[in-house]
Amino acid sequence: MSAAIADRGVDRAPTSPAVAKDEALVEASELSAGYGGPAAIEAVSFRVRPGDRIALLGPNGGGKTTLLRSITAEAVRISGSISVNARCATVPQTERSRLDYPVSALDVALMGSLSRLPWWRQPGRRERAAALDALERVGMEKLAHDTFGELSGGQRQRVLIARGLVQEARLLLLDEPFTGLDAASSGLLETLLGELTMEGRGIIVATHDLEQARRSDLVLCMNRRQIAFGPPGEVLDRAVLEATYGGAIVRIPGNGGLGILPPHHHQA
């Protein structure tokens, strides 16, 4: 393990394209983290191996984004430990991004090469070819020269995943990627994520969707602290969901299932 990044408290091993199946891409133990003040998340422990898809389930303000930022060393470790053993790429919510910059889908994918280049070197033919290959991998090669901001939400998500592939990331961190997508776009994204895990990448998806969580390998439930972590069949019971969401849990008539009310239905 390499030396820790002192100001963030994240141990980072040298990254390589191949990671053994039983080796953790990222592992945290009793992690508490924040932004220089009180802890925003506390007592979080989890492990992501190659091929794992983990659903990060919790309410708005419950610390999902802070946990993702802890992995990328944007949040400060207060106590506990976190070790990152693979290159990471973040796929943010595109609806929160500036979409008026005149950049193409290819330009955005090409940005993934910048972290691997010397500061003085511009991306060249090799990087451009890698970006085009990544766009083809996510089914966006025909729209490579379209303006990023004019793409649909699902198309933008796939371009941002392509950017992560150009970074040669083994761990993808997606912050509510299905928000605002129609059924067709959600299906395409779901298929792509399944293919990427089959290739041995680890994926963490922050979500509010219980059905998505049930399709994941593991679920991490949190509300500023960890509530539960494990296979969805063991974790997603009423007691855990009530601890995670409180009064936002409702029973769905007709099938006996549980659902989560949207944020605008929550009572103060």
PDB file of C-alpha atoms in Angstrom:
ATOM      1  CA  MET A   1       0.000   0.000   0.000  1.00  0.00           C
ATOM      2  CA  SER A   2       1.356   3.424  -0.869  1.00  0.00           C
ATOM      3  CA  ALA A   3       1.644   6.240   1.618  1.00  0.00           C
ATOM      4  CA  ALA A   4      -1.622   7.868   2.644  1.00  0.00           C
ATOM      5  CA  ILE A   5      -2.724  11.159   1.218  1.00  0.00           C
ATOM      6  CA  ALA A   6      -2.172  13.014   4.439  1.00  0.00           C
ATOM      7  CA  ASP A   7      -4.714  15.781   4.138  1.00  0.00           C
ATOM      8  CA  ARG A   8      -7.540  13.464   3.117  1.00  0.00           C
ATOM      9  CA  GLY A   9      -6.670  10.229   4.901  1.00  0.00           C
ATOM     10  CA  VAL A  10      -7.121   7.990   1.863  1.00  0.00           C
ATOM     11  CA  ASP A  11      -4.640   5.169   1.257  1.00  0.00           C
ATOM     12  CA  ARG A  12      -4.048   4.711  -2.457  1.00  0.00           C
ATOM     13  CA  ALA A  13      -2.207   1.751  -3.938  1.00  0.00           C
ATOM     14  CA  PRO A  14      -0.581   2.036  -7.385  1.00  0.00           C
ATOM     15  CA  THR A  15      -3.365   1.469  -9.918  1.00  0.00           C
ATOM     16  CA  SER A  16      -3.205  -1.231 -12.570  1.00  0.00           C
ATOM     17  CA  PRO A  17      -5.705  -2.419 -15.206  1.00  0.00           C
ATOM     18  CA  ALA A  18      -6.040  -5.880 -13.637  1.00  0.00           C
ATOM     19  CA  VAL A  19      -7.130  -6.504 -10.062  1.00  0.00           C
ATOM     20  CA  ALA A  20      -7.609  -9.983  -8.613  1.00  0.00           C
ATOM     21  CA  LYS A  21     -11.232 -10.979  -8.046  1.00  0.00           C
ATOM     22  CA  ASP A  22     -10.729 -11.336  -4.292  1.00  0.00           C
ATOM     23  CA  GLU A  23      -8.874  -8.034  -3.920  1.00  0.00           C
ATOM     24  CA  ALA A  24     -10.835  -4.998  -2.783  1.00  0.00           C
ATOM     25  CA  LEU A  25     -11.047  -2.089  -5.213  1.00  0.00           C
ATOM     26  CA  VAL A  26     -12.002   0.051  -2.226  1.00  0.00           C
ATOM     27  CA  GLU A  27     -12.463  -0.866   1.418  1.00  0.00           C
ATOM     28  CA  ALA A  28     -13.605   1.247   4.382  1.00  0.00           C
ATOM     29  CA  SER A  29     -13.752   0.427   8.065  1.00  0.00           C
ATOM     30  CA  GLU A  30     -15.662   2.549  10.592  1.00  0.00           C
ATOM     31  CA  LEU A  31     -15.167   5.549   8.303  1.00  0.00           C
ATOM     32  CA  SER A  32     -16.278   8.984   9.438  1.00  0.00           C
ATOM     33  CA  ALA A  33     -15.731  11.884   7.048  1.00  0.00           C
ATOM     34  CA  GLY A  34     -16.755  15.467   6.359  1.00  0.00           C
ATOM     35  CA  TYR A  35     -15.585  18.799   5.045  1.00  0.00           C
ATOM     36  CA  GLY A  36     -13.508  20.264   7.859  1.00  0.00           C
ATOM     37  CA  GLY A  37     -16.312  20.541  10.439  1.00  0.00           C
ATOM     38  CA  PRO A  38     -18.540  17.931  12.085  1.00  0.00           C
ATOM     39  CA  ALA A  39     -18.729  14.512  10.471  1.00  0.00           C
ATOM     40  CA  ALA A  40     -21.154  14.311   7.563  1.00  0.00           C
ATOM     41  CA  ILE A  41     -21.050  10.494   7.639  1.00  0.00           C
ATOM     42  CA  GLU A  42     -20.101   8.167  10.478  1.00  0.00           C
ATOM     43  CA  ALA A  43     -19.197   4.524  11.101  1.00  0.00           C
ATOM     44  CA  VAL A  44     -19.346   3.314   7.477  1.00  0.00           C
ATOM     45  CA  SER A  45     -17.750  -0.041   6.593  1.00  0.00           C
ATOM     46  CA  PHE A  46     -17.893  -1.727   3.186  1.00  0.00           C
ATOM     47  CA  ARG A  47     -15.821  -3.514   0.558  1.00  0.00           C
ATOM     48  CA  VAL A  48     -16.072  -3.441  -3.240  1.00  0.00           C
ATOM     49  CA  ARG A  49     -14.497  -6.243  -5.281  1.00  0.00           C
ATOM     50  CA  PRO A  50     -14.092  -6.475  -9.073  1.00  0.00           C
ATOM     51  CA  GLY A  51     -17.478  -7.227 -10.633  1.00  0.00           C
ATOM     52  CA  ASP A  52     -19.484  -5.988  -7.651  1.00  0.00           C
ATOM     53  CA  ARG A  53     -22.408  -3.661  -8.156  1.00  0.00           C
ATOM     54  CA  ILE A  54     -23.351  -1.886  -4.961  1.00  0.00           C
ATOM     55  CA  ALA A  55     -26.477   0.188  -4.441  1.00  0.00           C
ATOM     56  CA  LEU A  56     -25.973   3.121  -2.079  1.00  0.00           C
ATOM     57  CA  LEU A  57     -29.411   3.730  -0.609  1.00  0.00           C
ATOM     58  CA  GLY A  58     -30.427   6.665   1.562  1.00  0.00           C
ATOM     59  CA  PRO A  59     -32.451   9.881   1.759  1.00  0.00           C
ATOM     60  CA  ASN A  60     -31.432  13.257   0.373  1.00  0.00           C
ATOM     61  CA  GLY A  61     -28.867  14.704   2.753  1.00  0.00           C
ATOM     62  CA  GLY A  62     -28.121  11.236   4.111  1.00  0.00           C
ATOM     63  CA  GLY A  63     -24.469  11.262   3.068  1.00  0.00           C
ATOM     64  CA  LYS A  64     -24.461   9.300  -0.186  1.00  0.00           C
ATOM     65  CA  THR A  65     -22.536  11.951  -2.103  1.00  0.00           C
ATOM     66  CA  THR A  66     -20.152  12.486   0.809  1.00  0.00           C
ATOM     67  CA  LEU A  67     -19.330   8.781   0.788  1.00  0.00           C
ATOM     68  CA  LEU A  68     -18.549   8.919  -2.929  1.00  0.00           C
ATOM     69  CA  ARG A  69     -16.378  11.980  -2.309  1.00  0.00           C
ATOM     70  CA  SER A  70     -14.571  10.103   0.454  1.00  0.00           C
ATOM     71  CA  ILE A  71     -13.512   7.524  -2.126  1.00  0.00           C
ATOM     72  CA  THR A  72     -12.164  10.242  -4.442  1.00  0.00           C
ATOM     73  CA  ALA A  73     -10.508  12.089  -1.514  1.00  0.00           C
ATOM     74  CA  GLU A  74     -12.703  15.159  -1.931  1.00  0.00           C
ATOM     75  CA  ALA A  75     -14.090  14.673   1.574  1.00  0.00           C
ATOM     76  CA  VAL A  76     -11.783  14.555   4.600  1.00  0.00           C
ATOM     77  CA  ARG A  77     -11.435  11.404   6.688  1.00  0.00           C
ATOM     78  CA  ILE A  78     -12.051  12.165  10.377  1.00  0.00           C
ATOM     79  CA  SER A  79     -11.687   8.648  11.798  1.00  0.00           C
ATOM     80  CA  GLY A  80     -11.638   5.052  10.672  1.00  0.00           C
ATOM     81  CA  SER A  81      -9.933   4.039   7.446  1.00  0.00           C
ATOM     82  CA  ILE A  82     -10.473   3.897   3.709  1.00  0.00           C
ATOM     83  CA  SER A  83      -8.157   2.260   1.162  1.00  0.00           C
ATOM     84  CA  VAL A  84      -8.530   2.734  -2.600  1.00  0.00           C
ATOM     85  CA  ASN A  85      -6.708   0.208  -4.784  1.00  0.00           C
ATOM     86  CA  ALA A  86      -7.968   1.126  -8.248  1.00  0.00           C
ATOM     87  CA  ARG A  87      -8.428   4.172 -10.443  1.00  0.00           C
ATOM     88  CA  CYS A  88     -11.881   5.725  -9.894  1.00  0.00           C
ATOM     89  CA  ALA A  89     -14.166   7.749 -12.139  1.00  0.00           C
ATOM     90  CA  THR A  90     -17.184   9.754 -11.006  1.00  0.00           C
ATOM     91  CA  VAL A  91     -20.360   9.993 -13.090  1.00  0.00           C
ATOM     92  CA  PRO A  92     -22.282  12.962 -11.647  1.00  0.00           C
ATOM     93  CA  GLN A  93     -25.927  13.862 -12.114  1.00  0.00           C
ATOM     94  CA  THR A  94     -25.979  15.636 -15.460  1.00  0.00           C
ATOM     95  CA  GLU A  95     -29.057  17.674 -14.543  1.00  0.00           C
ATOM     96  CA  ARG A  96     -26.856  19.498 -12.015  1.00  0.00           C
ATOM     97  CA  SER A  97     -24.164  20.248 -14.597  1.00  0.00           C
ATOM     98  CA  ARG A  98     -23.668  23.282 -16.781  1.00  0.00           C
ATOM     99  CA  LEU A  99     -24.955  22.244 -20.191  1.00  0.00           C
ATOM    100  CA  ASP A 100     -24.352  25.470 -22.121  1.00  0.00           C
ATOM    101  CA  TYR A 101     -20.656  24.924 -22.839  1.00  0.00           C
ATOM    102  CA  PRO A 102     -20.107  24.292 -26.580  1.00  0.00           C
ATOM    103  CA  VAL A 103     -18.358  20.938 -26.193  1.00  0.00           C
ATOM    104  CA  SER A 104     -19.123  17.750 -28.074  1.00  0.00           C
ATOM    105  CA  ALA A 105     -19.659  14.266 -26.697  1.00  0.00           C
ATOM    106  CA  LEU A 106     -16.175  13.427 -27.984  1.00  0.00           C
ATOM    107  CA  ASP A 107     -14.702  16.419 -26.137  1.00  0.00           C
ATOM    108  CA  VAL A 108     -16.249  15.218 -22.872  1.00  0.00           C
ATOM    109  CA  ALA A 109     -15.020  11.641 -23.343  1.00  0.00           C
ATOM    110  CA  LEU A 110     -11.570  12.979 -24.234  1.00  0.00           C
ATOM    111  CA  MET A 111     -11.414  14.795 -20.884  1.00  0.00           C
ATOM    112  CA  GLY A 112     -10.884  11.386 -19.325  1.00  0.00           C
ATOM    113  CA  SER A 113      -7.345  11.349 -20.718  1.00  0.00           C
ATOM    114  CA  LEU A 114      -6.263  14.562 -18.979  1.00  0.00           C
ATOM    115  CA  SER A 115      -5.557  12.946 -15.603  1.00  0.00           C
ATOM    116  CA  ARG A 116      -3.012  10.625 -17.247  1.00  0.00           C
ATOM    117  CA  LEU A 117      -1.155  13.266 -19.266  1.00  0.00           C
ATOM    118  CA  PRO A 118       1.585  15.698 -18.195  1.00  0.00           C
ATOM    119  CA  TRP A 119       0.153  19.160 -17.558  1.00  0.00           C
ATOM    120  CA  TRP A 120       1.920  20.546 -20.621  1.00  0.00           C
ATOM    121  CA  ARG A 121       0.681  17.930 -23.104  1.00  0.00           C
ATOM    122  CA  GLN A 122      -2.559  18.157 -25.052  1.00  0.00           C
ATOM    123  CA  PRO A 123      -4.522  14.997 -25.944  1.00  0.00           C
ATOM    124  CA  GLY A 124      -3.320  13.605 -29.265  1.00  0.00           C
ATOM    125  CA  ARG A 125      -4.306  10.949 -31.776  1.00  0.00           C
ATOM    126  CA  ARG A 126      -3.911   8.095 -29.314  1.00  0.00           C
ATOM    127  CA  GLU A 127      -6.176   9.755 -26.743  1.00  0.00           C
ATOM    128  CA  ARG A 128      -8.712  10.704 -29.411  1.00  0.00           C
ATOM    129  CA  ALA A 129      -8.814   7.105 -30.641  1.00  0.00           C
ATOM    130  CA  ALA A 130      -9.329   5.891 -27.067  1.00  0.00           C
ATOM    131  CA  ALA A 131     -12.196   8.352 -26.603  1.00  0.00           C
ATOM    132  CA  LEU A 132     -13.873   7.207 -29.817  1.00  0.00           C
ATOM    133  CA  ASP A 133     -13.463   3.572 -28.760  1.00  0.00           C
ATOM    134  CA  ALA A 134     -15.068   4.373 -25.401  1.00  0.00           C
ATOM    135  CA  LEU A 135     -18.003   6.135 -27.064  1.00  0.00           C
ATOM    136  CA  GLU A 136     -18.476   3.092 -29.283  1.00  0.00           C
ATOM    137  CA  ARG A 137     -18.366   0.873 -26.189  1.00  0.00           C
ATOM    138  CA  VAL A 138     -21.308   2.774 -24.652  1.00  0.00           C
ATOM    139  CA  GLY A 139     -23.243   3.029 -27.929  1.00  0.00           C
ATOM    140  CA  MET A 140     -22.623   6.733 -28.500  1.00  0.00           C
ATOM    141  CA  GLU A 141     -20.159   6.728 -31.405  1.00  0.00           C
ATOM    142  CA  LYS A 142     -22.748   8.046 -33.901  1.00  0.00           C
ATOM    143  CA  LEU A 143     -23.320  11.117 -31.721  1.00  0.00           C
ATOM    144  CA  ALA A 144     -19.644  11.783 -30.999  1.00  0.00           C
ATOM    145  CA  HIS A 145     -19.726  15.229 -32.606  1.00  0.00           C
ATOM    146  CA  ASP A 146     -23.091  16.316 -31.213  1.00  0.00           C
ATOM    147  CA  THR A 147     -23.133  19.008 -28.546  1.00  0.00           C
ATOM    148  CA  PHE A 148     -23.083  17.406 -25.108  1.00  0.00           C
ATOM    149  CA  GLY A 149     -25.705  19.748 -23.656  1.00  0.00           C
ATOM    150  CA  GLU A 150     -28.181  18.899 -26.411  1.00  0.00           C
ATOM    151  CA  LEU A 151     -28.096  15.158 -25.741  1.00  0.00           C
ATOM    152  CA  SER A 152     -30.794  13.436 -23.725  1.00  0.00           C
ATOM    153  CA  GLY A 153     -30.193  12.660 -20.070  1.00  0.00           C
ATOM    154  CA  GLY A 154     -29.496   8.998 -20.759  1.00  0.00           C
ATOM    155  CA  GLN A 155     -27.122   9.835 -23.594  1.00  0.00           C
ATOM    156  CA  ARG A 156     -25.198  12.261 -21.374  1.00  0.00           C
ATOM    157  CA  GLN A 157     -24.858   9.578 -18.707  1.00  0.00           C
ATOM    158  CA  ARG A 158     -23.391   7.165 -21.236  1.00  0.00           C
ATOM    159  CA  VAL A 159     -20.930   9.816 -22.457  1.00  0.00           C
ATOM    160  CA  LEU A 160     -19.794  10.415 -18.872  1.00  0.00           C
ATOM    161  CA  ILE A 161     -19.307   6.669 -18.426  1.00  0.00           C
ATOM    162  CA  ALA A 162     -17.229   6.722 -21.621  1.00  0.00           C
ATOM    163  CA  ARG A 163     -15.106   9.454 -20.014  1.00  0.00           C
ATOM    164  CA  GLY A 164     -14.521   7.074 -17.095  1.00  0.00           C
ATOM    165  CA  LEU A 165     -13.496   4.294 -19.478  1.00  0.00           C
ATOM    166  CA  VAL A 166     -10.955   6.632 -21.085  1.00  0.00           C
ATOM    167  CA  GLN A 167      -9.568   7.184 -17.584  1.00  0.00           C
ATOM    168  CA  GLU A 168      -9.087   3.396 -17.435  1.00  0.00           C
ATOM    169  CA  ALA A 169     -11.162   3.395 -14.248  1.00  0.00           C
ATOM    170  CA  ARG A 170     -11.788   0.059 -12.544  1.00  0.00           C
ATOM    171  CA  LEU A 171     -14.277   1.615 -10.142  1.00  0.00           C
ATOM    172  CA  LEU A 172     -17.212   3.747 -11.348  1.00  0.00           C
ATOM    173  CA  LEU A 173     -19.089   5.977  -8.898  1.00  0.00           C
ATOM    174  CA  LEU A 174     -22.524   7.007 -10.183  1.00  0.00           C
ATOM    175  CA  ASP A 175     -24.564   9.619  -8.322  1.00  0.00           C
ATOM    176  CA  GLU A 176     -28.264   8.884  -9.002  1.00  0.00           C
ATOM    177  CA  PRO A 177     -27.667   8.195 -12.713  1.00  0.00           C
ATOM    178  CA  PHE A 178     -31.261   7.137 -13.432  1.00  0.00           C
ATOM    179  CA  THR A 179     -32.816  10.395 -12.226  1.00  0.00           C
ATOM    180  CA  GLY A 180     -34.994  11.915 -14.965  1.00  0.00           C
ATOM    181  CA  LEU A 181     -34.470   9.081 -17.461  1.00  0.00           C
ATOM    182  CA  ASP A 182     -37.342   7.520 -19.374  1.00  0.00           C
ATOM    183  CA  ALA A 183     -37.846   3.740 -19.397  1.00  0.00           C
ATOM    184  CA  ALA A 184     -35.937   3.195 -22.653  1.00  0.00           C
ATOM    185  CA  SER A 185     -32.907   5.200 -21.501  1.00  0.00           C
ATOM    186  CA  SER A 186     -32.970   3.504 -18.105  1.00  0.00           C
ATOM    187  CA  GLY A 187     -32.977   0.111 -19.800  1.00  0.00           C
ATOM    188  CA  LEU A 188     -29.973   0.976 -21.959  1.00  0.00           C
ATOM    189  CA  LEU A 189     -28.059   2.289 -18.951  1.00  0.00           C
ATOM    190  CA  GLU A 190     -28.991  -0.769 -16.883  1.00  0.00           C
ATOM    191  CA  THR A 191     -27.694  -3.076 -19.623  1.00  0.00           C
ATOM    192  CA  LEU A 192     -24.448  -1.107 -19.923  1.00  0.00           C
ATOM    193  CA  LEU A 193     -23.789  -1.244 -16.175  1.00  0.00           C
ATOM    194  CA  GLY A 194     -24.366  -4.999 -16.211  1.00  0.00           C
ATOM    195  CA  GLU A 195     -21.851  -5.414 -19.030  1.00  0.00           C
ATOM    196  CA  LEU A 196     -19.254  -3.308 -17.220  1.00  0.00           C
ATOM    197  CA  THR A 197     -19.506  -5.407 -14.058  1.00  0.00           C
ATOM    198  CA  MET A 198     -19.161  -8.555 -16.168  1.00  0.00           C
ATOM    199  CA  GLU A 199     -15.869  -7.085 -17.406  1.00  0.00           C
ATOM    200  CA  GLY A 200     -14.662  -6.910 -13.813  1.00  0.00           C
ATOM    201  CA  ARG A 201     -15.333  -3.282 -12.972  1.00  0.00           C
ATOM    202  CA  GLY A 202     -16.766  -2.327  -9.616  1.00  0.00           C
ATOM    203  CA  ILE A 203     -19.755   0.014  -9.632  1.00  0.00           C
ATOM    204  CA  ILE A 204     -21.349   2.008  -6.830  1.00  0.00           C
ATOM    205  CA  VAL A 205     -24.730   3.540  -7.687  1.00  0.00           C
ATOM    206  CA  ALA A 206     -26.295   6.105  -5.352  1.00  0.00           C
ATOM    207  CA  THR A 207     -30.051   5.701  -5.705  1.00  0.00           C
ATOM    208  CA  HIS A 208     -33.494   6.049  -4.113  1.00  0.00           C
ATOM    209  CA  ASP A 209     -34.928   3.176  -6.188  1.00  0.00           C
ATOM    210  CA  LEU A 210     -35.628   0.012  -4.186  1.00  0.00           C
ATOM    211  CA  GLU A 211     -36.058  -2.110  -7.318  1.00  0.00           C
ATOM    212  CA  GLN A 212     -32.634  -1.041  -8.587  1.00  0.00           C
ATOM    213  CA  ALA A 213     -31.193  -1.834  -5.170  1.00  0.00           C
ATOM    214  CA  ARG A 214     -32.739  -5.322  -5.254  1.00  0.00           C
ATOM    215  CA  ARG A 215     -30.995  -5.997  -8.577  1.00  0.00           C
ATOM    216  CA  SER A 216     -27.588  -5.132  -7.101  1.00  0.00           C
ATOM    217  CA  ASP A 217     -25.081  -7.571  -5.628  1.00  0.00           C
ATOM    218  CA  LEU A 218     -24.872  -5.648  -2.362  1.00  0.00           C
ATOM    219  CA  VAL A 219     -26.728  -2.761  -0.739  1.00  0.00           C
ATOM    220  CA  LEU A 220     -25.308  -0.128   1.596  1.00  0.00           C
ATOM    221  CA  CYS A 221     -28.094   1.673   3.490  1.00  0.00           C
ATOM    222  CA  MET A 222     -27.170   4.878   5.272  1.00  0.00           C
ATOM    223  CA  ASN A 223     -28.630   7.983   6.828  1.00  0.00           C
ATOM    224  CA  ARG A 224     -25.553   9.951   7.880  1.00  0.00           C
ATOM    225  CA  ARG A 225     -24.307   6.707   9.426  1.00  0.00           C
ATOM    226  CA  GLN A 226     -24.369   3.145   8.163  1.00  0.00           C
ATOM    227  CA  ILE A 227     -27.634   1.310   8.777  1.00  0.00           C
ATOM    228  CA  ALA A 228     -26.821  -1.983   7.024  1.00  0.00           C
ATOM    229  CA  PHE A 229     -24.574  -3.515   4.372  1.00  0.00           C
ATOM    230  CA  GLY A 230     -25.038  -6.851   2.642  1.00  0.00           C
ATOM    231  CA  PRO A 231     -26.977  -8.771  -0.041  1.00  0.00           C
ATOM    232  CA  PRO A 232     -30.346  -7.172  -0.862  1.00  0.00           C
ATOM    233  CA  GLY A 233     -32.284 -10.249   0.274  1.00  0.00           C
ATOM    234  CA  GLU A 234     -30.807  -9.884   3.746  1.00  0.00           C
ATOM    235  CA  VAL A 235     -30.692  -6.088   4.007  1.00  0.00           C
ATOM    236  CA  LEU A 236     -33.861  -4.703   2.440  1.00  0.00           C
ATOM    237  CA  ASP A 237     -36.395  -5.452   5.154  1.00  0.00           C
ATOM    238  CA  ARG A 238     -38.817  -3.037   6.752  1.00  0.00           C
ATOM    239  CA  ALA A 239     -36.731  -2.452   9.886  1.00  0.00           C
ATOM    240  CA  VAL A 240     -33.675  -1.396   7.854  1.00  0.00           C
ATOM    241  CA  LEU A 241     -35.706   0.779   5.491  1.00  0.00           C
ATOM    242  CA  GLU A 242     -37.490   2.514   8.368  1.00  0.00           C
ATOM    243  CA  ALA A 243     -34.131   3.228  10.002  1.00  0.00           C
ATOM    244  CA  THR A 244     -32.854   4.548   6.656  1.00  0.00           C
ATOM    245  CA  TYR A 245     -35.860   6.610   5.601  1.00  0.00           C
ATOM    246  CA  GLY A 246     -38.029   6.944   8.704  1.00  0.00           C
ATOM    247  CA  GLY A 247     -41.611   8.020   7.938  1.00  0.00           C
ATOM    248  CA  ALA A 248     -40.971   7.927   4.187  1.00  0.00           C
ATOM    249  CA  ILE A 249     -41.701   4.168   4.049  1.00  0.00           C
ATOM    250  CA  VAL A 250     -45.131   3.218   2.727  1.00  0.00           C
ATOM    251  CA  ARG A 251     -46.777  -0.103   1.889  1.00  0.00           C
ATOM    252  CA  ILE A 252     -47.792  -0.455  -1.750  1.00  0.00           C
ATOM    253  CA  PRO A 253     -51.406  -1.686  -2.056  1.00  0.00           C
ATOM    254  CA  GLY A 254     -51.973  -4.924  -3.913  1.00  0.00           C
ATOM    255  CA  ASN A 255     -48.551  -6.575  -3.706  1.00  0.00           C
ATOM    256  CA  GLY A 256     -47.560  -6.113  -0.087  1.00  0.00           C
ATOM    257  CA  GLY A 257     -44.304  -4.431  -1.085  1.00  0.00           C
ATOM    258  CA  LEU A 258     -42.625  -1.401   0.411  1.00  0.00           C
ATOM    259  CA  GLY A 259     -41.962   1.882  -1.344  1.00  0.00           C
ATOM    260  CA  ILE A 260     -40.229   5.163  -0.637  1.00  0.00           C
ATOM    261  CA  LEU A 261     -42.105   8.423  -0.969  1.00  0.00           C
ATOM    262  CA  PRO A 262     -40.456  11.025  -3.217  1.00  0.00           C
ATOM    263  CA  PRO A 263     -38.628  13.798  -1.348  1.00  0.00           C
ATOM    264  CA  HIS A 264     -41.357  16.419  -1.967  1.00  0.00           C
ATOM    265  CA  HIS A 265     -43.854  14.197  -0.091  1.00  0.00           C
ATOM    266  CA  HIS A 266     -41.757  14.042   3.066  1.00  0.00           C
ATOM    267  CA  GLN A 267     -43.164  15.788   6.090  1.00  0.00           C
ATOM    268  CA  ALA A 268     -40.969  18.220   8.008  1.00  0.00           C
TER     269      ALA A 268
END
